[in-house]
Structure formats: C-alpha cells, structure tokens
Amino acid sequence: MDGTDPVPHGETAISVAAQYIQNLSPLVPRVALVLGTGLGGLAERITERVVIPYADVPHFPLATVAGHAGQLVLGQLGGVPVAAMQGRFHLYEGYTPQQVVLPLRTLHSLGADTLIVTNAAGGLDATYKAGDLMLIRDHIGLAMMSGINPLIGPNDTSLGPRFPAMTDTYDAELRTWARMTANQLGIALREGVYIMLSGPTYETPAELRFLRLIGADAVGMSTVPEVIAARHMGMRVLAISCVTNVALRADDTPVEPNHEEVVEAAERAGTALSEIITGVLERLH
Ligand code: HPA
C-alpha cells in the first residue's frame, strides 16, 4: 500500500479513523456499544465523556436516519471504559456491508474486545408486546445468506480467519449476566432468534409468515453485519432487541408498522434496556 487506500473500509481506513479518535481521547475502550434506533439514551449515562460526531472521523459514513444521533461517545459506564456508537449504519442507507462495520472495526482496533449491540425489532412471536426486550440467542442473517456479508472480498487475516464459525456467536456468560440483572431489577427479558433483512421496506404479510415459519422471533434491519464482523475479530457479543411493534399477530395477521411508532416505543423501553446493559458492564468490571 502507498498510503492512498482506494477502499474506504480497508485496513488503512481503520487505522486512520482510529488515529483520529486517539488524538481526541486517550481512552482505551474495553466495550463497544452500538445503540439502535431510539435507544441512544444509554450514551447519556457515560461519564468523563468525549463526544465525536461521525462526520468528523475520516472514512466514517454519516448516519442518515431519524432517531439516530450519529456520534461516538467515549467514557466510563458501570466502571468500564466504553466507546458507544449513538446511531449506526444500515444497508438500506446505501452503505456497503464493509462500510457498515468500519466503525466497529475501528473501535476494536482501539482496544474493544466485547460488543454490546441493541436494535429496534418487530415481534414475530405472538406473545411479544411492543416495549418487550429480547435477548438475542441466535440470528438468521437472511440478507447475509443471500450474498450481503461484510466478510465477502479478500480476507484481512490481521482481523480474523477466512471462514469464521458462527456457532457460539452470542456469549453464554454475557447472556447469563443480562438475565441475572433483568431478574434483579424486575425487568421481563425474553430470549429469541433475530432475523435480519436489508429493509427499508417493512415485510409483506407473506414474508412475515415465512420469517416466523423458519424460526425467527423478531425481525429487524441491522445488527447482524456488526455481529459477524465482531465474531470475525474474536470479540464477545451480547445483543438485545427492543420489540417496538407487533409485526405478526397470533392469528397470523400482520400489523402495519411505521417508523415514528418504532422510535417512540424504543425510547419508552430505553431505560430498562440501559439498566440491563449497565448491570452487565458492572459484572464485567
Ligand atoms: N420490521 C423490520 N424492522 C423493524 C421492525 C419491523 O416490524 N420494527 C422495527 N424494526
């Protein structure tokens, strides 16, 4: 490489972005937090904070979605040095899967060895209600199974192996801590399978029935790219969905969602989610 990396998501982009962040904050984050639609409130709890807008970081994409702040918040939470992404990137914004995961790879290169990720999702399990929290036990990367995977292309062996396993993707110990924290706080925590589609269209009735049939409990448009990139780099992963809307009723009839309702429900459930994550961080500490 001659220093002019033509690929805005490659090794050079990661080190340039990491260097820029290091110049503004000496913090070595242990945990990368990715905060989904309407769930950015957790970043307000971070102390000794340094806030860096994505727009300032070389090579970072820009968050374009309402409900996503679009900035990095570095500091302390639950006694742990963290780097929070308040707002994330989605495939439906037109970014490549590699661009979507560039910020996470940058946070890993700064030192983060654990990823905690949240998202807004539609409930497919008929017992779920809007505002429920769901610990992700496993995922179906439907968009990835059809060729949209952040690891497609030359493999950077400094990041991880060519063919990473995805069997123990969602860390058992972190899930136990999340369950224990939720129990102690009296917060109901479901557990299930998240399925990712590219969006931005919500699902047709036939698609919703199909997703349920193949074993998904909640559906969303994010998270799986970051989780794949994290596992590729050997990071531990905890992921929690906020069920913002009932997508499929018990009688298999669909319910029309809208983005405003999704953001509002996420904001309402945000406090409980923040408390669970803070509790997990305290245990990690
Ligand atoms: N479908 C897809 N993504 C979503 C939904 C949904 O119903 N709700 C929040 N994100």
PDB file of C-alpha atoms and ligand atoms in Angstrom, residues 120-122 202-203 219-221 244-245 247 257 262, ligand 1:
ATOM      1  CA  ALA A 120     -35.384  -1.978  17.347  1.00  0.00           C
ATOM      2  CA  ALA A 121     -37.241  -5.004  16.007  1.00  0.00           C
ATOM      3  CA  GLY A 122     -40.694  -6.168  15.031  1.00  0.00           C
ATOM      4  CA  TYR A 202     -41.265  -3.428   6.097  1.00  0.00           C
ATOM      5  CA  GLU A 203     -42.343  -7.003   5.411  1.00  0.00           C
ATOM      6  CA  VAL A 219     -37.237  -9.046  12.688  1.00  0.00           C
ATOM      7  CA  GLY A 220     -35.060  -6.029  12.034  1.00  0.00           C
ATOM      8  CA  MET A 221     -32.746  -4.289   9.580  1.00  0.00           C
ATOM      9  CA  THR A 244     -41.062  -1.815  19.102  1.00  0.00           C
ATOM     10  CA  ASN A 245     -44.093  -3.205  17.318  1.00  0.00           C
ATOM     11  CA  ALA A 247     -45.401  -7.377  13.360  1.00  0.00           C
ATOM     12  CA  PRO A 257     -45.726  -0.653  11.316  1.00  0.00           C
ATOM     13  CA  VAL A 262     -40.845   2.291  16.275  1.00  0.00           C
TER      14      VAL A 262
HETATM   15  N1  HPA B   1     -39.726  -4.993  10.659  1.00  0.00           N
HETATM   16  C1  HPA B   1     -38.436  -4.761  10.347  1.00  0.00           C
HETATM   17  N2  HPA B   1     -37.643  -3.983  11.063  1.00  0.00           N
HETATM   18  C2  HPA B   1     -38.161  -3.397  12.155  1.00  0.00           C
HETATM   19  C3  HPA B   1     -39.496  -3.581  12.541  1.00  0.00           C
HETATM   20  C4  HPA B   1     -40.325  -4.417  11.748  1.00  0.00           C
HETATM   21  O1  HPA B   1     -41.520  -4.634  12.014  1.00  0.00           O
HETATM   22  N3  HPA B   1     -39.698  -2.854  13.672  1.00  0.00           N
HETATM   23  C5  HPA B   1     -38.506  -2.250  13.969  1.00  0.00           C
HETATM   24  N4  HPA B   1     -37.581  -2.584  13.051  1.00  0.00           N
END
